[in-house]
Short mmCIF file of C-alpha atoms and ligand atoms in Angstrom, two decimals:
data_model
loop_
_atom_site.label_atom_id
_atom_site.label_comp_id
_atom_site.label_asym_id
_atom_site.label_seq_id
_atom_site.Cartn_x
_atom_site.Cartn_y
_atom_site.Cartn_z
CA MET A 1 -21.06 16.59 8.81
CA ASN A 2 -20.26 15.11 12.21
CA GLU A 3 -19.30 11.62 11.18
CA VAL A 4 -17.71 10.00 8.13
CA LYS A 5 -17.19 6.41 7.06
CA VAL A 6 -14.12 5.93 4.87
CA PHE A 7 -13.00 3.06 2.62
CA CYS A 8 -9.21 2.79 3.07
CA PRO A 9 -7.78 0.68 0.22
CA ALA A 10 -4.80 -1.66 0.30
CA SER A 11 -1.82 -0.87 -1.93
CA VAL A 12 1.26 -2.43 -3.52
CA ALA A 13 4.55 -0.58 -3.03
CA ASN A 14 7.90 -1.01 -4.83
CA VAL A 15 6.38 -2.82 -7.87
CA SER A 16 9.67 -4.66 -8.58
CA CYS A 17 12.05 -1.99 -9.88
CA GLY A 18 10.58 0.98 -7.95
CA PHE A 19 11.93 0.35 -4.45
CA ASP A 20 10.58 3.01 -2.03
CA ILE A 21 9.33 5.20 -4.90
CA LEU A 22 6.60 3.41 -6.88
CA GLY A 23 3.21 2.14 -5.73
CA PHE A 24 -0.36 1.54 -6.85
CA CYS A 25 -3.75 1.43 -5.18
CA LEU A 26 -5.98 -1.66 -5.00
CA ASP A 27 -9.74 -1.84 -5.46
CA GLU A 28 -12.24 -3.45 -3.07
CA ILE A 29 -9.53 -4.80 -0.73
CA GLY A 30 -9.30 -2.46 2.22
CA ASP A 31 -10.30 -1.36 5.71
CA GLU A 32 -13.12 0.88 6.85
CA MET A 33 -12.88 3.65 9.38
CA ILE A 34 -15.52 5.75 11.10
CA ILE A 35 -14.38 9.15 12.30
CA ARG A 36 -16.57 11.40 14.38
CA LYS A 37 -16.26 14.92 15.82
CA THR A 38 -16.29 15.06 19.62
CA SER A 39 -16.34 17.92 22.10
CA LYS A 40 -13.26 16.44 23.82
CA PRO A 41 -10.17 17.79 22.01
CA GLY A 42 -7.52 15.43 20.59
CA ILE A 43 -7.66 11.98 19.02
CA ASN A 44 -9.35 9.07 20.71
CA ILE A 45 -9.30 5.58 19.16
CA ILE A 46 -12.42 3.93 20.59
CA LYS A 47 -12.82 0.72 18.56
CA ILE A 48 -10.54 -1.64 16.58
CA LYS A 49 -12.01 -4.76 14.98
CA GLY A 50 -10.23 -7.47 12.99
CA GLU A 51 -6.70 -6.98 14.36
CA ASN A 52 -5.03 -6.67 17.72
CA LEU A 53 -3.55 -3.17 17.50
CA PRO A 54 -2.78 -0.49 20.08
CA TYR A 55 -5.59 1.91 21.10
CA GLU A 56 -3.13 4.48 22.43
CA SER A 57 -3.06 7.17 19.75
CA LYS A 58 0.75 7.59 19.98
CA LYS A 59 1.19 3.88 19.19
CA ASN A 60 -1.39 3.52 16.42
CA VAL A 61 -0.48 4.89 13.00
CA ALA A 62 -3.99 6.37 12.66
CA GLY A 63 -3.49 8.37 15.86
CA VAL A 64 -0.01 9.54 14.89
CA ALA A 65 -1.07 10.66 11.40
CA ALA A 66 -4.21 12.40 12.75
CA THR A 67 -2.25 14.20 15.48
CA SER A 68 0.24 15.44 12.90
CA LEU A 69 -2.64 17.01 10.90
CA LEU A 70 -4.12 18.63 14.04
CA ASN A 71 -0.70 20.08 14.91
CA GLU A 72 -0.99 22.12 11.74
CA PHE A 73 -4.75 22.77 11.85
CA SER A 74 -5.78 23.16 15.46
CA THR A 75 -9.42 22.80 16.52
CA ASP A 76 -11.23 23.31 19.83
CA PHE A 77 -12.98 19.97 19.32
CA GLY A 78 -11.57 16.47 18.81
CA PHE A 79 -12.15 13.25 16.91
CA GLU A 80 -12.90 9.67 17.82
CA ILE A 81 -11.85 6.88 15.49
CA GLU A 82 -13.17 3.38 14.86
CA ILE A 83 -10.97 1.08 12.76
CA TYR A 84 -12.34 -2.00 10.98
CA LYS A 85 -9.29 -3.90 9.68
CA ASN A 86 -9.54 -6.27 6.76
CA ILE A 87 -5.89 -5.85 5.75
CA LYS A 88 -3.64 -7.84 8.06
CA ALA A 89 -0.92 -5.77 9.74
CA GLY A 90 2.49 -6.64 8.35
CA SER A 91 1.03 -8.24 5.21
CA GLY A 92 2.96 -6.05 2.78
CA ILE A 93 -0.16 -4.64 1.16
CA GLY A 94 -0.19 -1.37 3.03
CA SER A 95 -2.09 -2.10 6.22
CA SER A 96 -0.46 0.78 8.08
CA ALA A 97 -0.86 3.10 5.08
CA ALA A 98 -4.61 2.39 4.93
CA SER A 99 -5.05 3.50 8.55
CA SER A 100 -2.67 6.48 8.27
CA ALA A 101 -4.35 7.75 5.12
CA GLY A 102 -7.85 6.93 6.41
CA ALA A 103 -7.41 9.00 9.57
CA VAL A 104 -6.18 12.14 7.80
CA PHE A 105 -8.61 11.79 4.88
CA GLY A 106 -11.61 11.41 7.23
CA ILE A 107 -10.60 14.32 9.48
CA ASN A 108 -9.96 16.53 6.45
CA GLU A 109 -13.50 15.80 5.22
CA LEU A 110 -14.96 16.71 8.63
CA LEU A 111 -12.96 19.95 8.64
CA GLY A 112 -14.35 20.98 5.24
CA ARG A 113 -11.27 19.92 3.24
CA PRO A 114 -8.65 22.51 4.25
CA PHE A 115 -6.00 20.26 2.63
CA SER A 116 -5.80 18.71 -0.84
CA ARG A 117 -5.30 14.94 -1.13
CA LYS A 118 -1.65 15.61 -2.04
CA GLU A 119 -1.17 17.82 1.02
CA LEU A 120 -2.49 15.02 3.24
CA ILE A 121 0.50 12.85 2.31
CA LYS A 122 2.82 14.78 4.64
CA PHE A 123 0.60 13.88 7.64
CA ALA A 124 0.01 10.26 6.58
CA ILE A 125 3.76 9.55 6.31
CA LYS A 126 4.09 10.25 10.04
CA GLY A 127 2.02 7.10 10.60
CA GLU A 128 4.25 5.18 8.19
CA GLU A 129 7.27 6.36 10.14
CA LEU A 130 5.81 4.83 13.30
CA ALA A 131 5.10 1.51 11.53
CA SER A 132 8.43 1.01 9.82
CA GLY A 133 10.88 3.42 11.42
CA SER A 134 11.48 5.28 8.16
CA ILE A 135 9.62 7.89 6.16
CA HIS A 136 8.23 6.53 2.92
CA ALA A 137 5.23 7.52 0.82
CA ASP A 138 5.08 4.67 -1.69
CA ASN A 139 1.90 3.28 -0.06
CA VAL A 140 0.15 6.40 1.27
CA ALA A 141 0.60 8.33 -2.00
CA PRO A 142 -1.33 5.83 -4.18
CA VAL A 143 -3.93 5.36 -1.43
CA LEU A 144 -4.61 9.10 -1.25
CA LEU A 145 -4.19 9.93 -4.96
CA GLY A 146 -5.33 6.64 -6.54
CA GLY A 147 -3.68 4.79 -9.43
CA PHE A 148 0.11 4.57 -9.76
CA THR A 149 2.30 7.17 -8.05
CA LEU A 150 6.00 7.89 -8.18
CA VAL A 151 7.82 9.60 -5.31
CA ARG A 152 10.51 11.67 -7.04
CA ASP A 153 11.76 13.16 -3.78
CA ILE A 154 10.57 12.18 -0.30
CA ASN A 155 11.96 15.27 1.45
CA SER A 156 10.09 17.82 -0.66
CA LEU A 157 7.24 15.33 -1.26
CA ASP A 158 7.57 15.78 -4.98
CA ILE A 159 5.07 13.09 -6.00
CA VAL A 160 3.80 12.35 -9.51
CA SER A 161 0.62 10.51 -10.51
CA LEU A 162 1.22 8.17 -13.45
CA PRO A 163 -1.31 6.97 -16.02
CA PHE A 164 -1.73 3.22 -16.49
CA PRO A 165 -3.44 0.86 -18.94
CA LYS A 166 -7.07 0.36 -17.90
CA ASN A 167 -6.90 -3.38 -18.47
CA LEU A 168 -4.11 -3.91 -15.92
CA PHE A 169 -5.10 -6.27 -13.09
CA VAL A 170 -3.19 -7.56 -10.11
CA SER A 171 -3.08 -10.92 -8.33
CA ILE A 172 -1.96 -10.95 -4.72
CA ILE A 173 -1.07 -13.88 -2.53
CA HIS A 174 -0.47 -13.28 1.16
CA PRO A 175 1.16 -16.19 3.02
CA GLU A 176 0.38 -15.68 6.70
CA ILE A 177 3.92 -15.70 8.05
CA GLU A 178 5.33 -13.02 10.27
CA LEU A 179 7.82 -10.87 8.40
CA LYS A 180 8.75 -7.66 10.13
CA THR A 181 9.49 -4.66 7.91
CA SER A 182 12.63 -4.14 10.01
CA ASP A 183 13.81 -7.70 9.17
CA SER A 184 13.15 -7.34 5.46
CA ARG A 185 14.99 -4.00 5.55
CA SER A 186 17.95 -5.47 7.44
CA VAL A 187 18.80 -7.95 4.62
CA LEU A 188 19.27 -5.10 2.11
CA LYS A 189 22.72 -4.06 0.97
CA GLN A 190 23.59 -0.43 1.63
CA LYS A 191 25.95 -0.31 -1.37
CA VAL A 192 25.14 -1.31 -4.93
CA THR A 193 27.34 -1.62 -7.99
CA LEU A 194 27.15 0.91 -10.81
CA GLU A 195 26.13 -1.91 -13.17
CA LYS A 196 23.10 -2.80 -11.02
CA ALA A 197 22.17 0.87 -10.54
CA ILE A 198 22.12 1.25 -14.33
CA GLN A 199 19.94 -1.85 -14.80
CA GLN A 200 17.50 -0.73 -12.13
CA SER A 201 17.15 2.82 -13.46
CA ALA A 202 16.67 1.50 -17.00
CA ASN A 203 13.87 -0.75 -15.76
CA ILE A 204 12.04 1.90 -13.76
CA ALA A 205 12.31 4.40 -16.63
CA SER A 206 11.00 1.79 -19.08
CA LEU A 207 8.19 0.76 -16.73
CA VAL A 208 7.02 4.38 -16.50
CA SER A 209 7.24 4.66 -20.28
CA GLY A 210 5.20 1.44 -20.65
CA LEU A 211 2.56 2.77 -18.25
CA TYR A 212 2.28 6.00 -20.29
CA SER A 213 2.09 4.26 -23.64
CA ASN A 214 -0.11 1.28 -22.60
CA ASP A 215 2.71 -0.97 -23.79
CA TYR A 216 2.06 -4.23 -21.91
CA ASN A 217 5.11 -5.84 -23.48
CA LEU A 218 7.43 -3.08 -22.26
CA ILE A 219 5.80 -3.20 -18.80
CA SER A 220 6.49 -6.92 -18.75
CA ARG A 221 10.16 -6.53 -19.77
CA SER A 222 10.65 -3.83 -17.13
CA LEU A 223 9.25 -5.62 -14.05
CA ILE A 224 12.71 -6.68 -12.90
CA ASP A 225 14.28 -5.82 -9.57
CA VAL A 226 18.05 -6.39 -9.37
CA LEU A 227 18.57 -4.47 -6.10
CA VAL A 228 16.11 -5.70 -3.49
CA GLU A 229 14.32 -8.87 -4.58
CA PRO A 230 17.48 -11.04 -4.74
CA HIS A 231 18.08 -10.33 -1.02
CA ARG A 232 14.49 -10.55 0.17
CA SER A 233 13.15 -13.48 -1.81
CA ASP A 234 14.53 -16.09 0.63
CA LEU A 235 12.30 -14.63 3.36
CA ILE A 236 9.14 -15.55 1.42
CA PRO A 237 7.91 -19.16 1.17
CA ALA A 238 8.15 -20.55 -2.38
CA PHE A 239 8.79 -17.07 -3.82
CA ASN A 240 10.67 -18.31 -6.90
CA GLU A 241 7.98 -20.88 -7.68
CA LEU A 242 5.19 -18.32 -7.22
CA LYS A 243 6.95 -15.97 -9.60
CA LYS A 244 7.75 -18.63 -12.19
CA THR A 245 4.20 -20.00 -12.10
CA SER A 246 2.54 -16.58 -12.45
CA ILE A 247 4.65 -15.83 -15.51
CA ALA A 248 4.06 -19.32 -16.97
CA TYR A 249 0.30 -18.64 -16.72
CA GLY A 250 0.58 -15.35 -18.56
CA ALA A 251 1.35 -12.67 -15.96
CA LEU A 252 3.38 -9.70 -17.23
CA GLY A 253 5.62 -9.91 -14.19
CA SER A 254 5.67 -10.65 -10.50
CA GLY A 255 7.51 -9.51 -7.40
CA ILE A 256 7.39 -8.86 -3.67
CA SER A 257 4.59 -6.53 -2.57
CA GLY A 258 6.08 -3.85 -0.32
CA SER A 259 8.41 -5.51 2.13
CA GLY A 260 6.51 -8.82 1.83
CA PRO A 261 5.45 -11.46 2.58
CA SER A 262 2.70 -10.77 -0.01
CA VAL A 263 3.63 -11.44 -3.62
CA PHE A 264 1.98 -9.60 -6.51
CA ALA A 265 1.66 -10.37 -10.22
CA LEU A 266 0.39 -7.96 -12.87
CA SER A 267 -1.65 -9.27 -15.81
CA LYS A 268 -3.45 -7.93 -18.84
CA GLY A 269 -7.16 -8.53 -18.23
CA LYS A 270 -9.23 -9.76 -15.31
CA LYS A 271 -9.61 -13.33 -16.59
CA LYS A 272 -5.87 -13.84 -16.85
CA ALA A 273 -5.26 -12.24 -13.44
CA LYS A 274 -7.86 -14.56 -11.88
CA SER A 275 -6.22 -17.66 -13.32
CA VAL A 276 -2.78 -16.42 -12.19
CA THR A 277 -4.17 -15.99 -8.64
CA ILE A 278 -5.53 -19.56 -8.69
CA GLU A 279 -2.24 -21.01 -9.98
CA MET A 280 -0.24 -19.14 -7.33
CA ALA A 281 -2.58 -20.50 -4.64
CA LYS A 282 -1.90 -24.06 -5.88
CA ILE A 283 1.81 -23.52 -5.05
CA LEU A 284 1.08 -22.66 -1.41
CA ILE A 285 -1.59 -25.33 -0.71
CA PRO A 286 0.94 -28.20 -0.19
CA LEU A 287 2.98 -26.05 2.21
CA ASN A 288 0.25 -26.21 4.89
CA LEU A 289 0.39 -22.48 5.30
CA LYS A 290 -2.57 -20.20 5.88
CA PHE A 291 -2.78 -17.73 3.01
CA HIS A 292 -5.14 -15.22 1.39
CA THR A 293 -5.52 -14.36 -2.28
CA TYR A 294 -6.98 -11.34 -4.03
CA THR A 295 -7.51 -10.28 -7.63
CA SER A 296 -8.04 -6.58 -8.21
CA GLN A 297 -8.23 -3.86 -10.77
CA ILE A 298 -5.96 -0.86 -10.18
CA ASN A 299 -8.04 1.66 -8.22
CA SER A 300 -7.80 4.96 -10.06
CA THR A 301 -9.67 7.06 -7.48
CA GLY A 302 -8.07 5.88 -4.23
CA ILE A 303 -9.46 6.39 -0.75
CA LYS A 304 -13.12 7.42 -0.61
CA LEU A 305 -15.98 8.49 1.58
CA ILE A 306 -18.66 5.79 1.77
CA ASP A 307 -21.07 7.43 4.21
CA PHE A 308 -21.56 10.56 6.29
CA LYS A 309 -23.96 11.98 8.88
P1 ADP B 401 2.14 -3.26 6.08
O1 ADP B 401 3.09 -3.31 4.93
O2 ADP B 401 1.14 -4.37 6.00
O3 ADP B 401 1.54 -1.92 6.30
P2 ADP B 401 3.93 -2.53 8.17
O4 ADP B 401 5.00 -3.36 8.78
O5 ADP B 401 4.30 -1.33 7.38
O6 ADP B 401 2.99 -3.54 7.37
O7 ADP B 401 2.95 -2.00 9.33
C1 ADP B 401 2.48 -2.82 10.32
C2 ADP B 401 3.01 -2.36 11.68
O8 ADP B 401 2.33 -1.15 12.07
C3 ADP B 401 2.70 -3.38 12.75
O9 ADP B 401 3.80 -3.40 13.64
C4 ADP B 401 1.48 -2.80 13.48
O10 ADP B 401 1.42 -3.19 14.83
C5 ADP B 401 1.72 -1.30 13.35
N1 ADP B 401 0.45 -0.53 13.39
C6 ADP B 401 0.11 0.43 14.27
N2 ADP B 401 -1.12 0.91 14.00
C7 ADP B 401 -1.60 0.23 12.93
C8 ADP B 401 -2.81 0.29 12.20
N3 ADP B 401 -3.80 1.10 12.52
N4 ADP B 401 -2.94 -0.53 11.14
C9 ADP B 401 -1.94 -1.40 10.80
N5 ADP B 401 -0.77 -1.48 11.46
C10 ADP B 401 -0.59 -0.68 12.53
#
């Protein structure tokens, strides 16, 4: 193989009570990347469509993640990368993770898979570090492994894949406002009370239990974030109304996707998720804001090869 085309899915991180540790992978919504072997060593980004992003490999998350892989697996040839963005940068549905994971996944395929999908996470997080200034794997882990993932420890990259009910669907609404990850991180409190820490750990433990046992009711009761959402919700237009409406129309729960501004809602069944998406859209229409909506199944396989030569 000299060239691969990769589908790089979007993802939802945090999932209410799982700040920085929980995430899941989306289906159909995602970027595409073409990666090709070249005689010139190193990484060369030659085309970016759909977004205005840096071509310089040190400034693009794809270049940074790819370089980190090549630092560990050196080659006497190089790679050129084409990025076709469908996920808006800064949307909160893992735009940077899609490119970081796509670059390392594609190169790994062209090298004959020296690394497992799990091993690729340590290279992909270098791209995430460039995008947000901190190391986190709650988007790249579900993109590379598929489904729901839990980061038990970021330093040792102790990451667990979780099962989930097959009839779980997600609605996403992305209001097109600029919300920098650094701004949504700066509103967070560095200290939390013991009471809130107890509530949050009870919710994340129960959510994981609900995912294991296909208990939609328990999942619904657990989708509560007492640590982050109360501080971030003011940054998102009509957040409280979006959340209230999604639940009124049958969603199991709703919260901020990643660091926002996208909002997600989980529902049992595609039909319900579709109607929740429509009702959430109705909240944003009067605000004269550009927005995008998606309804998706949870993607159990994650990033994938769609073509090769
Ligand atoms: P998201 O949650 O949508 O991934 P982030 O804030 O984590 O948003 O990442 C977006 C930031 O990463 C933007 O500042 C963008 O310029 C930068 N960036 C660099 N390269 C890429 C890329 N290939 N794809 C997306 N964002 C990139």
